[in-house]
Structures are given as structure tokens and as C-alpha cells.
Coordinates of C-alpha atoms in Angstrom, one line a residue:
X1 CA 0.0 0.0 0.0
X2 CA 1.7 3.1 -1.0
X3 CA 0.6 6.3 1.1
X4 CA -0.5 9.3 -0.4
X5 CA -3.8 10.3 -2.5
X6 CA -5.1 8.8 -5.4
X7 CA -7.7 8.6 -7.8
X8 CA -8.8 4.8 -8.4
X9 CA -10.4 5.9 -11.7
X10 CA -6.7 6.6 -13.2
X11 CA -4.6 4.3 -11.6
X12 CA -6.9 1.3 -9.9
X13 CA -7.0 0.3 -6.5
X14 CA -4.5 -2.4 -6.0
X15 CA -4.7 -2.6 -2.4
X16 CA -5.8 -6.3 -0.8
X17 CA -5.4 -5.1 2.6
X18 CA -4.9 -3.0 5.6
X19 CA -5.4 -2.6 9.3
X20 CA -8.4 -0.5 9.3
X21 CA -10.5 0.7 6.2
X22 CA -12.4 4.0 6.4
X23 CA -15.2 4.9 4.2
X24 CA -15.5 8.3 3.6
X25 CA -13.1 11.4 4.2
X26 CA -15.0 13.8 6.1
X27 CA -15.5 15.0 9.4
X28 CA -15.6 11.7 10.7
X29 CA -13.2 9.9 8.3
X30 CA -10.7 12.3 8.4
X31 CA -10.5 12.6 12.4
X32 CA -10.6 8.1 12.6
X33 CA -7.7 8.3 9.7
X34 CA -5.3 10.8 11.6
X35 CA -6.0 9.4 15.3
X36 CA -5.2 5.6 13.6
X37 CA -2.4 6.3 11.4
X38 CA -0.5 7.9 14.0
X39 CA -0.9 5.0 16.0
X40 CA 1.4 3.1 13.6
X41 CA -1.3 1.2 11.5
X42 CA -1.3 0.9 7.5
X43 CA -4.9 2.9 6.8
X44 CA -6.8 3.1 3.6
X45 CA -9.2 5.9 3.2
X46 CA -11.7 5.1 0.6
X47 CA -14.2 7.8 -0.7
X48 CA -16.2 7.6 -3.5
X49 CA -16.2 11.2 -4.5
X50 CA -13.3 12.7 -6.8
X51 CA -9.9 14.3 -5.4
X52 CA -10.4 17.7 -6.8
X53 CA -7.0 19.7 -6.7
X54 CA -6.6 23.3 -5.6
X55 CA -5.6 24.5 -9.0
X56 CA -8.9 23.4 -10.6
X57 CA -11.7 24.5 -7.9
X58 CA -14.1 26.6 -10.0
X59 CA -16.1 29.9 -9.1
X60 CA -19.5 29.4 -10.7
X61 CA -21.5 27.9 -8.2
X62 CA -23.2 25.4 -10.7
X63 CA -20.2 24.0 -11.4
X64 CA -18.7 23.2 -8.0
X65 CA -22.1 21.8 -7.5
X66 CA -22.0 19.6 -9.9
X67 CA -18.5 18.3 -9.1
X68 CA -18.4 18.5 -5.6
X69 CA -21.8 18.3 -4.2
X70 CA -23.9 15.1 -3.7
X71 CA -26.9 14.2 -6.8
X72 CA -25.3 17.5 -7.9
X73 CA -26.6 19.4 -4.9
X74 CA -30.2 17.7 -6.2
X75 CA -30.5 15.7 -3.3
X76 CA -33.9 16.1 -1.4
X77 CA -35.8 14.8 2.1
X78 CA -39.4 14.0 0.4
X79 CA -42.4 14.3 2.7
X80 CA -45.4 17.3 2.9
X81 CA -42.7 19.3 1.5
X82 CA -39.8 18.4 -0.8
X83 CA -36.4 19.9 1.0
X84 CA -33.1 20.2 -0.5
X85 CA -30.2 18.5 1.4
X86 CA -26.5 19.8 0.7
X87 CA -23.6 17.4 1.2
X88 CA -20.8 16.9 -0.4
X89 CA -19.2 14.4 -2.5
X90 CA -15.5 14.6 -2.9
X91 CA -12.3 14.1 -0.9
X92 CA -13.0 16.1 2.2
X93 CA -16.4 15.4 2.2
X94 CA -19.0 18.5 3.5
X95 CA -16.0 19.3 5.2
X96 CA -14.9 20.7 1.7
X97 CA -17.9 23.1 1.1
X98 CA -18.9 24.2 4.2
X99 CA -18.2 27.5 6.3
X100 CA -16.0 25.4 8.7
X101 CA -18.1 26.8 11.6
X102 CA -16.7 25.2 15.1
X103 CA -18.8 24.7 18.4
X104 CA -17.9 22.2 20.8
X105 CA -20.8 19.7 21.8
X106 CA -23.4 21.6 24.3
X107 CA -23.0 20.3 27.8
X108 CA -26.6 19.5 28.2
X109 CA -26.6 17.5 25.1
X110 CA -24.0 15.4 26.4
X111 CA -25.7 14.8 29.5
X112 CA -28.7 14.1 27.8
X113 CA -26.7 11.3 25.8
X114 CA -25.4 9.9 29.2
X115 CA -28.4 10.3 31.3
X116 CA -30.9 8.8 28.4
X117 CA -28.9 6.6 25.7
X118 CA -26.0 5.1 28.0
X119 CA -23.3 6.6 26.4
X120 CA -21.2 8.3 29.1
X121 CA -18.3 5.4 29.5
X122 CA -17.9 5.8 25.7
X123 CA -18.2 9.3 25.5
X124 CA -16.6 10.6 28.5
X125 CA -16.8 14.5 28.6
X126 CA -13.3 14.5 29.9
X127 CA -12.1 12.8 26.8
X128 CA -14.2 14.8 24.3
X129 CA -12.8 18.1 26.3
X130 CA -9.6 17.0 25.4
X131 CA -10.0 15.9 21.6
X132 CA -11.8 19.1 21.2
X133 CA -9.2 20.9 22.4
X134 CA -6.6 19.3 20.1
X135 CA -8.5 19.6 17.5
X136 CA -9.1 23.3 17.7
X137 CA -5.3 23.4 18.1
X138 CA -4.5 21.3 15.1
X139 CA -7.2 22.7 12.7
X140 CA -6.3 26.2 13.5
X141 CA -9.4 27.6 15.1
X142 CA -10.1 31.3 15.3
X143 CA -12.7 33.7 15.0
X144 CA -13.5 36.0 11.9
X145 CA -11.2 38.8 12.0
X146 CA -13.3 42.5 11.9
X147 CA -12.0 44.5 9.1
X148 CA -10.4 42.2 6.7
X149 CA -12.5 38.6 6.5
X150 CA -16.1 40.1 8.0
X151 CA -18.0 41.8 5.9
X152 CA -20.3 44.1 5.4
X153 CA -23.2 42.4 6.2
X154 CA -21.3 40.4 9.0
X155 CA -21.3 44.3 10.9
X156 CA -25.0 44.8 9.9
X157 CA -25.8 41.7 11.8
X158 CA -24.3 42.4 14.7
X159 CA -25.4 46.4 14.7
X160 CA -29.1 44.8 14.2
X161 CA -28.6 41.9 17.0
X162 CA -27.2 45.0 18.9
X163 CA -30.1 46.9 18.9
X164 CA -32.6 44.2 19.6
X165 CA -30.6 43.1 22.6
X166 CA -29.6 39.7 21.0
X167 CA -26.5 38.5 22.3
X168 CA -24.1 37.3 18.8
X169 CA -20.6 37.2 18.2
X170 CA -18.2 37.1 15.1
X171 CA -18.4 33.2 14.3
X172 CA -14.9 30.6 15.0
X173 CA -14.2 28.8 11.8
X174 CA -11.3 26.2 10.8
X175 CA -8.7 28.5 9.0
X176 CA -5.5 29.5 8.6
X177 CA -4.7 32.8 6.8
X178 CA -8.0 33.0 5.3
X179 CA -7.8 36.2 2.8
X180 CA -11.9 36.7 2.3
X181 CA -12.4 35.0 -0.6
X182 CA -16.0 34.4 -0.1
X183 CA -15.7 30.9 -2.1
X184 CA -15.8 28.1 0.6
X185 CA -19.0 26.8 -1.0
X186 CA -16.4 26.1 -4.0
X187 CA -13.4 24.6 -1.9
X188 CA -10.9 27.4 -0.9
X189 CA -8.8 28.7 -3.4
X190 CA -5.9 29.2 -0.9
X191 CA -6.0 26.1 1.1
X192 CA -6.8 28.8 4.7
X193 CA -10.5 26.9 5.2
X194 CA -9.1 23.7 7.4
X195 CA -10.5 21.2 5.8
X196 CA -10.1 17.5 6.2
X197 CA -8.5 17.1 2.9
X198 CA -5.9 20.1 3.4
X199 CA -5.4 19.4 7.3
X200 CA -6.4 15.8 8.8
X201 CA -5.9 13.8 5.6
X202 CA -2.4 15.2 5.0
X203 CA -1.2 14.4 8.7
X204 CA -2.7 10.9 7.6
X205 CA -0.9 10.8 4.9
X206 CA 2.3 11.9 6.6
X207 CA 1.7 8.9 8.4
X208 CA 1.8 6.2 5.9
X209 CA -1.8 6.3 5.2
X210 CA -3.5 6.2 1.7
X211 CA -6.3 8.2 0.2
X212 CA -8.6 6.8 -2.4
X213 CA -10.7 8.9 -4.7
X214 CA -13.5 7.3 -6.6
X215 CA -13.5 4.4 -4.6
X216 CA -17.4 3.2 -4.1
X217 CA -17.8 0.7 -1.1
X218 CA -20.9 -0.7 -2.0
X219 CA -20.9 -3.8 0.9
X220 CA -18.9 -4.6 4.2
X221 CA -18.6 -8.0 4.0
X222 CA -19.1 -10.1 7.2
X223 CA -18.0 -13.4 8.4
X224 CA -18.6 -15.5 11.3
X225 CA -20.0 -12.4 13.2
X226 CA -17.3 -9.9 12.4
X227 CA -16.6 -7.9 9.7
X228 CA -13.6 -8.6 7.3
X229 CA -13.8 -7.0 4.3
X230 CA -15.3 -4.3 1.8
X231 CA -16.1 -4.7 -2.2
X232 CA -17.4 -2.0 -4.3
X233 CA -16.6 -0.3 -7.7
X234 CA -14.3 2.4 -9.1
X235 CA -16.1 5.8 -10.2
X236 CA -15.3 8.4 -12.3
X237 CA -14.0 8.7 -15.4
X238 CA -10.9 7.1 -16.2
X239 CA -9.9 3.6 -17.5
X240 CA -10.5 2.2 -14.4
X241 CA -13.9 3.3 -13.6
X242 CA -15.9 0.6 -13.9
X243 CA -13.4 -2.1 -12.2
X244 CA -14.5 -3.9 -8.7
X245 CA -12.0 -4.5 -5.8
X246 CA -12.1 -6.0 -2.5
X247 CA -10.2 -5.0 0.7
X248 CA -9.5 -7.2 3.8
X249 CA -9.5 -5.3 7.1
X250 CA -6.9 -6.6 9.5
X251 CA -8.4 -5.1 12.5
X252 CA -11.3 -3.1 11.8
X253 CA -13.2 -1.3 9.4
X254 CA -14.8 2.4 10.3
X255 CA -17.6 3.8 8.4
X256 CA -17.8 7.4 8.1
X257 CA -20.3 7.5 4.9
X258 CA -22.9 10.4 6.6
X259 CA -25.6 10.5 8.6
X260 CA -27.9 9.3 5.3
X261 CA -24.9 6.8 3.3
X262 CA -23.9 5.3 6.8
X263 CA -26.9 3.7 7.5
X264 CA -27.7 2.2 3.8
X265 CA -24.1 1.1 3.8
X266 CA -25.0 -1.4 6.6
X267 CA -28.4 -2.2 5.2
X268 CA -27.0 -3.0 1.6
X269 CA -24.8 -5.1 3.6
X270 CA -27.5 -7.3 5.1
X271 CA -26.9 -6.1 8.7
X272 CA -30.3 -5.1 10.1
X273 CA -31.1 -3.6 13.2
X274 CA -34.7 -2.5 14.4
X275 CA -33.3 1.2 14.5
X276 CA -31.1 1.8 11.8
X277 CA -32.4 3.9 9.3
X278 CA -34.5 6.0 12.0
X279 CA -34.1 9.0 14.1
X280 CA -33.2 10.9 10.7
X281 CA -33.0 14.7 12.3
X282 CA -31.8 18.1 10.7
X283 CA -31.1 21.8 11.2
X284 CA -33.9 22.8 8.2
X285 CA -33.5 26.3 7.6
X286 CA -34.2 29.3 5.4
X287 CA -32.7 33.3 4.5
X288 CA -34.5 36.5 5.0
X289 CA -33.1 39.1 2.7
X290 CA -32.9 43.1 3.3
X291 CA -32.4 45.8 0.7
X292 CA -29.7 49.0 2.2
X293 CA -28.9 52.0 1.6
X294 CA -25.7 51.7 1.2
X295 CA -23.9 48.7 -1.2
X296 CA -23.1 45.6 1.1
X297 CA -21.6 43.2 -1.6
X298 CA -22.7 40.2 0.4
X299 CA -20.6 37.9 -2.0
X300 CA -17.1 39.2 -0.6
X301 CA -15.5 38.7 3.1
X302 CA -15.8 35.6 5.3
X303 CA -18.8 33.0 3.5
X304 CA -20.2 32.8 7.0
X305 CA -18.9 35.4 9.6
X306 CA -21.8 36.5 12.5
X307 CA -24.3 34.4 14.2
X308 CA -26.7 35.5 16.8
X309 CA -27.1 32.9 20.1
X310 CA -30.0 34.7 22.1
X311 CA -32.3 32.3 20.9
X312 CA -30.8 28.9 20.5
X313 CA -31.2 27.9 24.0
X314 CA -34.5 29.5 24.9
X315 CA -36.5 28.6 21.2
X316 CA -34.7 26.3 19.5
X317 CA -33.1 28.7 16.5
X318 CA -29.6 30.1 15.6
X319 CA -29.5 33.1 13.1
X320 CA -26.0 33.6 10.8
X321 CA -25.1 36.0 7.9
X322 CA -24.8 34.0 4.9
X323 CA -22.7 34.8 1.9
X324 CA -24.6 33.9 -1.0
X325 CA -23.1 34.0 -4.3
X326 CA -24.6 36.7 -6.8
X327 CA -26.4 34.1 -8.9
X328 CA -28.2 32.7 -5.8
X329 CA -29.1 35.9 -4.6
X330 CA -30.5 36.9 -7.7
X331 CA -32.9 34.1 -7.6
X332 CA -34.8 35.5 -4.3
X333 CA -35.4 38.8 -5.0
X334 CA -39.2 39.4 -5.6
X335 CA -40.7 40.0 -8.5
X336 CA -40.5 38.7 -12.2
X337 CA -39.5 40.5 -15.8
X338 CA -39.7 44.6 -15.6
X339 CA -40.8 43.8 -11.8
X340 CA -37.3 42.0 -11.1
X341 CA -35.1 44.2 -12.7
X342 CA -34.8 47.0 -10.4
X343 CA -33.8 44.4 -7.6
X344 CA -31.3 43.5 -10.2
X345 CA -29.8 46.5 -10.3
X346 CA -29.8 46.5 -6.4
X347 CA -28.2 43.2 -6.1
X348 CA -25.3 44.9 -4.4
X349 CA -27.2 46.1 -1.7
X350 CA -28.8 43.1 -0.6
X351 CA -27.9 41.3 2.8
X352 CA -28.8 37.9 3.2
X353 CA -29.3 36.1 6.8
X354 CA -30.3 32.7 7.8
X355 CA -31.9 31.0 10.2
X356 CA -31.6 27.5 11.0
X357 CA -34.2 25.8 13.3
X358 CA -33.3 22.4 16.3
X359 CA -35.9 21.0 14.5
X360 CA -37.9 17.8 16.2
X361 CA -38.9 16.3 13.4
X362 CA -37.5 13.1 12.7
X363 CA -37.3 11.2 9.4
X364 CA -36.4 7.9 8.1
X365 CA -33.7 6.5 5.6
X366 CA -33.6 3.9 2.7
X367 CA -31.7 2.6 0.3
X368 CA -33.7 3.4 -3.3
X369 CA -33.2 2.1 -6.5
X370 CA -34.4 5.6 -8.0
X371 CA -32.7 8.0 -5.6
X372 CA -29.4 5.8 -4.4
X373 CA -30.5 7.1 -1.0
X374 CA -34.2 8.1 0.0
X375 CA -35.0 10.6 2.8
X376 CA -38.8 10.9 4.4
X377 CA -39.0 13.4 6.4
X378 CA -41.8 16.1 7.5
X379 CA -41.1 19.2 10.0
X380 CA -43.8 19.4 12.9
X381 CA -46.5 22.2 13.6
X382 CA -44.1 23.6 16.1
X383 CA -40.7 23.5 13.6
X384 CA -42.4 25.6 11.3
X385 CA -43.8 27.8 14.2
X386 CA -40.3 28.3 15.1
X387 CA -38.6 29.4 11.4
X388 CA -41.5 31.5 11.0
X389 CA -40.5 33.4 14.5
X390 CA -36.9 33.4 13.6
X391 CA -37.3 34.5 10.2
X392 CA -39.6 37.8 11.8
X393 CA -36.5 38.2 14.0
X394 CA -34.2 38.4 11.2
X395 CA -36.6 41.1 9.7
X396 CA -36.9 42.7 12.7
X397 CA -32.9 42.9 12.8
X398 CA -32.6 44.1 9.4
X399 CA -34.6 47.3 10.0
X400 CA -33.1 47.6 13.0
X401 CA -29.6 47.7 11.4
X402 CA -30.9 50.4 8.7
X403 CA -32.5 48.1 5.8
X404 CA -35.3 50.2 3.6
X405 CA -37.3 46.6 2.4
X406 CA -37.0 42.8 3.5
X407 CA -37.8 40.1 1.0
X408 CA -39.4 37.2 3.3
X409 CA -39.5 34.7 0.4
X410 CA -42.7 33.0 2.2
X411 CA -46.0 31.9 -0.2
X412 CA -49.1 34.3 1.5
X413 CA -46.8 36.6 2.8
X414 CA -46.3 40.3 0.5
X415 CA -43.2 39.7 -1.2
X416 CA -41.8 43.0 0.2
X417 CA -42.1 44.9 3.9
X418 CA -40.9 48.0 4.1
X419 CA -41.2 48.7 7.5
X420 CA -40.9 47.2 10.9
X421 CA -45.1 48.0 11.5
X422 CA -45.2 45.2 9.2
X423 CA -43.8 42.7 11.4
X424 CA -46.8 41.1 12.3
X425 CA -47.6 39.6 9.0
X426 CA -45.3 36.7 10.0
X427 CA -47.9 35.8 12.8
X428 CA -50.2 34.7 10.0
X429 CA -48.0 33.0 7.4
X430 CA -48.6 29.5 7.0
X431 CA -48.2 26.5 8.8
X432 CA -47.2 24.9 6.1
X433 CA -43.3 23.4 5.8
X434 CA -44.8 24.1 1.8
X435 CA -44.4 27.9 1.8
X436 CA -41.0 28.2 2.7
X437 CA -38.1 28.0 0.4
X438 CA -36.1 25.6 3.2
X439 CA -32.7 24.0 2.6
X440 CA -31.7 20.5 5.2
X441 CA -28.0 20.8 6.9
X442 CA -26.6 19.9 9.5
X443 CA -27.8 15.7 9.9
X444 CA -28.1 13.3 12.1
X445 CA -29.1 10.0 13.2
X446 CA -29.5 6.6 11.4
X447 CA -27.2 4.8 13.3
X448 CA -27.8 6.2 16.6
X449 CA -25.3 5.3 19.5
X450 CA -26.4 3.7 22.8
X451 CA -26.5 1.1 25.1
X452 CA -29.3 -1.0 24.2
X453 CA -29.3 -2.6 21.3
X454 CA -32.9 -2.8 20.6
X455 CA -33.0 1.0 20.4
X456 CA -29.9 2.0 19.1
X457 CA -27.3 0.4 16.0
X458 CA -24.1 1.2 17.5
X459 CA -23.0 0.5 21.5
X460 CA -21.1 3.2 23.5
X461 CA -17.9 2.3 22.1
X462 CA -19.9 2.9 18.5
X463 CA -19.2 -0.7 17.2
X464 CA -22.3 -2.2 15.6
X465 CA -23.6 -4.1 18.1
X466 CA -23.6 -7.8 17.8
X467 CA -20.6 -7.3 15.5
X468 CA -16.6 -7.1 15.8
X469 CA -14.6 -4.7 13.9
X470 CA -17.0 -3.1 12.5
X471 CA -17.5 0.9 13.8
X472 CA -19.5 4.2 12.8
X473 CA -18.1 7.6 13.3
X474 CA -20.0 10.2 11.8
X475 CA -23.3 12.4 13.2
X476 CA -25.5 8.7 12.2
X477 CA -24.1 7.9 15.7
X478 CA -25.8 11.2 17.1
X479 CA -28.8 9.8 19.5
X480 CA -30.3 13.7 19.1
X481 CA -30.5 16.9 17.3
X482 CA -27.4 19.2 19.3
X483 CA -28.6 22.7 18.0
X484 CA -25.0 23.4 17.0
X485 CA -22.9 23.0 13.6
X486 CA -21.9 19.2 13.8
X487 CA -18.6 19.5 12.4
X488 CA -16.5 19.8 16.1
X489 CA -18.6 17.3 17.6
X490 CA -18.1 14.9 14.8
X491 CA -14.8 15.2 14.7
X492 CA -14.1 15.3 19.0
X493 CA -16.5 11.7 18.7
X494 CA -14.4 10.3 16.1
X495 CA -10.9 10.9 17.9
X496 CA -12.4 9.6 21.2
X497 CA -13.2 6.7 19.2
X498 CA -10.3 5.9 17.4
X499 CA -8.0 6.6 19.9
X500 CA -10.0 3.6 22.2
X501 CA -9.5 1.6 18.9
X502 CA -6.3 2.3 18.3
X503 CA -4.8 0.7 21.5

């Protein structure tokens, strides 16, 4: 096994073993990969998406979508309402796209875990103090600076959050030297965002292990109660695409495939457990625009750089600037033809701000021979309740930090308020998950974590219960919804993990 990456559509995958296999390069993958290589072992990192190098990221959105997103960025929970989920595809996993927002696992959600799911000898706060810590150390953690990586709209956010008594702060993201960009959602052009793939991977690699791009697991195998090997196909394009292989774990293998490819991994592989596939949860949320004065060229600065905490605790929502890219923008503005165009020619004074709700909902997940992977999933009365009053806060916030219109984007709402009098037309917008222009991030469940095995896929230690050598370490393993970006926890779970593994 020769360490490094590689794309198994150019050059194959001739690899018939190692100590531990993990599937997938992301939060989860990366964090198992670093912790296990270090230990000594010979690792092989399989992910199915391509190795996309710096020099070729793009800057139309379409096309990073298409290349680094899952289903193109197509892929959708169905249910009442049909709601986009964004993942990514590609060495790095989400982990590649995302605004590389850190916050440590809340305290009461841990406890929670402990006190209701069994999980405090596996998860000990202690240790995931400690990962955490590393981690923040190692992936260079710091907030976004004012005056060169916030923007304008960053200061607008606070000045509104300000004046409404909200308490916010400029958000802590993964980077190192970050110059403003604006172009996570494309991979970063300079290699600052810390992703897996320019961070944990690499000290991986450093340590003899060895990256696989286009490399499809389609089954763990499993013998005589313990799981030995994986099969799959080669993707891509190149003269190998196409080809099968098989790879014999030594010791174990770790799947880190998402909170929706985890759990069909195991069920294409004929392990079946009365939970897995359930407890599906989400942060579903949703951006409130407002029109200014002044220019705010949204699409410059930080992609992510203020987020306003008054509320998460007490109802459930988190509100953050957003940098969406000018095409994106352009497609929620109100109006259509000769009523559209003079928003066009406003485009550069438009502030976009999202909200992003704890939701309770909880959804279920198949394999599909349509979809590849099939969400179900509808939000509750009370979800919707709550991103209607969080999307009225975020109005409220933009007039309060100067904004002359606000575009709710909601179906029976006007398409345009112009002052804060009209506030109270959000007390009567629908109930209806249907009105709402909603996106899915942040996901967990499937392969929820816990002590019984009648209720939960994976024990404390997150091996598949009833197994050997076979683990999960990604949010599947998440008994709830935490109300935070994943990302930290994901990665604090997975070093805790594999550092037990490991010796």
C-alpha cells in the first residue's frame, strides 16, 4: 500500500489489505484516519467522490455543484414538502464546502446522551474536552477577524442583534490565513479553510496512510460475526472506472459515509437492526433578505462570519449572515421581468441572513433504487412555528440595522415589507413546511449510538452491536439533534473513538 492520494479511476486500486478501512473522508473519516495512522497502523481511506486539486476548484456555483456536491446538490428529504439536502461528494467530504463553523458539543446534550442513551463510559466529557481541544489546536481555530475577513453584512448583523438586545458574536471557523475569498461553498482557493482534505488527511498521509478517490464501497462484508472485508466499484472517469475490488480489514473497518450513506451502507450489507435507518434529524432552515442604503456586496468577506445565540437555548433557532453567491441571490429577490429588474440593479445592496431551526422532526432512511438514498421526512407544527418566529426576528434585525425593504421569500406573505409596522404579517404565514423556500443541513441519526441494542445500531464504544470490527463515526451515531454546527462534535467523537480503537 503506497501512502498518499489517489484517484482509483486513473490508476486502480490495488490494495488487498490493511489494518483499518475507512469509508469516507470527512468529518468523521478524516479525524478516525489521523488518530489511527498515527498509532502506527497501515490505513486506507476510501471515498467515492473525486480528489479535486486546488488549481482546478471553479467559481460558478453550478459548477462546484456539480463536481463537488452530492446528486449534484439535487438531493432532497421528500415528505409534505420536498427539501433540499447539501452534502458533499469529494475528498473532504462536507467538510470541503462548508463554512467550517466550530462549536464544541453543548453540555446539556452530552448529558442528555449519558443520562438517556448510556453513552457516558464511551463518551466521556473529559475525553471529548480534550479531543476538542486538540482539534481546535490542530485545525487552527479562530474567529472571523473585523476589518479584513467580516463583511459588510457580518457588521449589519451584529449592529441589528445590537439593537434588539440579541447576544451574537463574530463566528470561529477552521482556518489558517484565510484572505476573504468568499468561495468556501467552492473549496478554498488558498488552502486557509481547514478542511479534512488540506489538514487531517495530509497528517494521515504523513503517516503512511492512503487516500482513495473514486473508490465506491458498496458492501462490508461479514463473516462468522465480524466484519472482514469491503467490495465496491471504481467511479469516475478514467480507464479504471468501472473495475470492482475488495479489501480485507486486518483489524477493523470504520464507516464514516454520513448520517444518510452510513446507515444504507449497513443495510445493503445485510446487517439489520430495528433502528437503523431511524431517528433521521436536521437543522432545516431558510434566509430572509434586506435591501440597504448603502452597497453591502454580500458575496465578498468571510462566507459565514456572524451568528446570533439569544435564541438557540431558549427557542430552539440560531441566526447567521450567509454569503450567497450573486447568482443565488439573484434568484430570491421578488418580482419577475420589468418587476425583477430593479432588484437586479440592487443586487449589491442586498444582505442575506439565515436561520436555521433544532428541528424535532424526525425522518427515516432507505436505500432506493431511483434515488441511491431516499429521505422521508416532514417538520412538525411547532418546527415551522419556530422558522416563521426566527425568520420575523431576522426582519426585525434588518430594520433595525438600517435596511429600507426585507424580501421574506414565504407563499401568502407580501413579497416585500418595508417597514418594521409590518412585522406582524409573519404571525399569519402558513403552517405549512410548503411555503418556505427551506434548505436541510446539518444531519443526524440513522445509526444512533447507545447502550441498548434494541433502540440504538451502535454500543457506547460505536461498534455495531452484535458485531466485531465493524465501527460508525460520523453524526448517524448522534442519539439527538445538538442545535449546534456538527462538524467539532463529529470530529471530538471520532478521535475519542479511534483513539480507544487504536490501543
Amino acid at each position: 500500500m503506497i501512502a498518499g492520494f489517489h484517484d482509483a479511476s486513473e490508476i486502480g486500486l490495488e490494495v488487498d489489505a490493511a489494518d483499518y478501512i475507512v469509508i469516507g473522508s470527512g468529518a468523521g473519516g478524516g479525524a478516525a484516519a489521523r488518530v489511527l495512522a498515527a498509532s502506527g497502523a497501515r490505513v486506507l481511506v476510501l471515498e467515492e467522490g473525486p480528489l479535486v486539486p486546488t488549481a482546478k476548484l471553479g467559481t460558478i456555483l453550478v459548477d462546484s455543484m456539480n463536481r463537488l456536491f452530492r446528486n449534484q446538490g439535487k438531493q432532497a428529504a421528500f415528505g409534505r414538502a420536498t427539501t433540499p439536502i447539501l452534502q458533499g461528494r469529494c475528498v473532504g467530504g462536507t467538510t470541503f464546502v462548508n463554512s467550517a463553523i466550530v462549536w464544541r458539543l453543548p453540555g446539556h446534550v452530552l448529558h442528555e446522551w449519558h443520562a438517556r442513551h448510556g453513552l457516558a463510559d464511551g463518551l466521556p466529557e473529559a475525553a471529548l474536552d480534550e479531543a476538542s481541544a486538540q482539534i481546535e489546536e490542530e485545525m487552527s481555530v479562530r474567529a472571523v477577524a473585523e476589518g479584513s475577513t467580516a463583511n459588510r453584512q457580518d457588521l449589519l448583523m451584529r449592529a441589528g442583534a445590537g439593537a434588539a438586545g440579541l447576544e451574537g458574536r463574530l463566528i470561529h471557523r477552521y482556518e489558517r490565513g484565510c484572505r476573504g475569498s468568499a468561495r468556501c461553498f467552492h473549496g478554498c482557493p488558498n488552502e486557509a479553510k481547514q478542511s479534512t482534505t488540506i489538514n487531517y488527511l495530509r497528517r494521515a498521509v504523513r503517516d503512511r496512510a492512503a487516500v482513495y478517490a473514486h473508490a465506491q464501497v458498496g458492501r462490508v462484508v461479514v463473516e462468522r460475526g465480524r466484519a472482514v472485508a469491503v467490495t465496491g466499484r471504481i467511479g469516475g472517469a478514467g480507464r479504471e472506472a468501472g473495475n470492482r475490488f475488495r479489501v480485507t480489514a486486518r483489524r477493523a473497518i470504520v464507516v464514516a459515509a454520513s448520517a444518510i450513506q452510513s446507515p444504507n451502507l449497513l443495510r445493503r450489507s445485510g446487517i439489520v437492526r430495528p433502528s437503523l435507518g431511524e431517528h433521521f434529524q436536521a437543522h432545516p432552515g431558510t434566509t430572509v433578505m434586506g435591501l440597504y442604503p448603502e452597497p453591502v456586496d454580500m458575496w465578498t468577506g468571510a462566507s459565514q462570519g456572524y451568528e446570533v445565540l439569544g435564541l438557540r437555548d431558549s427557542h430552539g433557532v440560531k441566526l447567521e449572515s450567509i454569503n450567497v453567491p450573486p447568482e443565488v441571490a439573484a434568484a430570491r429577490l421578488p418580482g419577475v421581468g420589468r418587476g425583477l429588474a430593479p432588484y437586479l440593479e440592487k443586487l449589491r445592496h442586498v444582505a442575506a441572513w439565515a436561520v436555521a431551526v433544532r428541528a424535532e422532526a424526525e425522518g427515516r432512511i432507505r436505500p432506493s433504487r431511483l434515488f441511491g438514498d431516499k429521505v422521508n421526512y416532514d417538520l412538525t407544527d411547532r418546527d415551522v412555528e419556530r422558522m416563521r418566529m426566527g425568520m420575523k426576528r431576522l426582519a426585525e434585525l434588518h430594520f433595525l440595522a438600517g435596511a429600507r425593504e426585507v424580501f421574506p421569500g414565504v407563499h401568502g406573505m407580501p413579497s416585500v415589507l418595508r417597514s418594521a409596522d409590518e412585522l406582524s404579517r409573519f404571525d399569519a404565514a402558513p403552517i405549512d413546511a410548503r411555503a418556505y423556500n427551506l434548505v436541510a443541513t446539518h444531519l443526524f441519526g440513522g445509526c444512533r449510538a447507545g447502550s441498548d441494542a434494541k433502540t440504538s445500531v451502535v454500543d457506547p464504544q460505536l461498534r455495531v452491536h452484535g458485531l466485531d470490527g465493524l465501527y460508525v463515526m460520523d453524526a448517524s451515531v448522534f442519539p439527538t439533534n445538538t442545535g449546534v454546527n456538527p462538524q467539532h462534535s463529529i470530529m471530538a467523537i471520532a478521535t475519542v473513538a479511534a483513539r480507544r480503537l487504536a490501543s
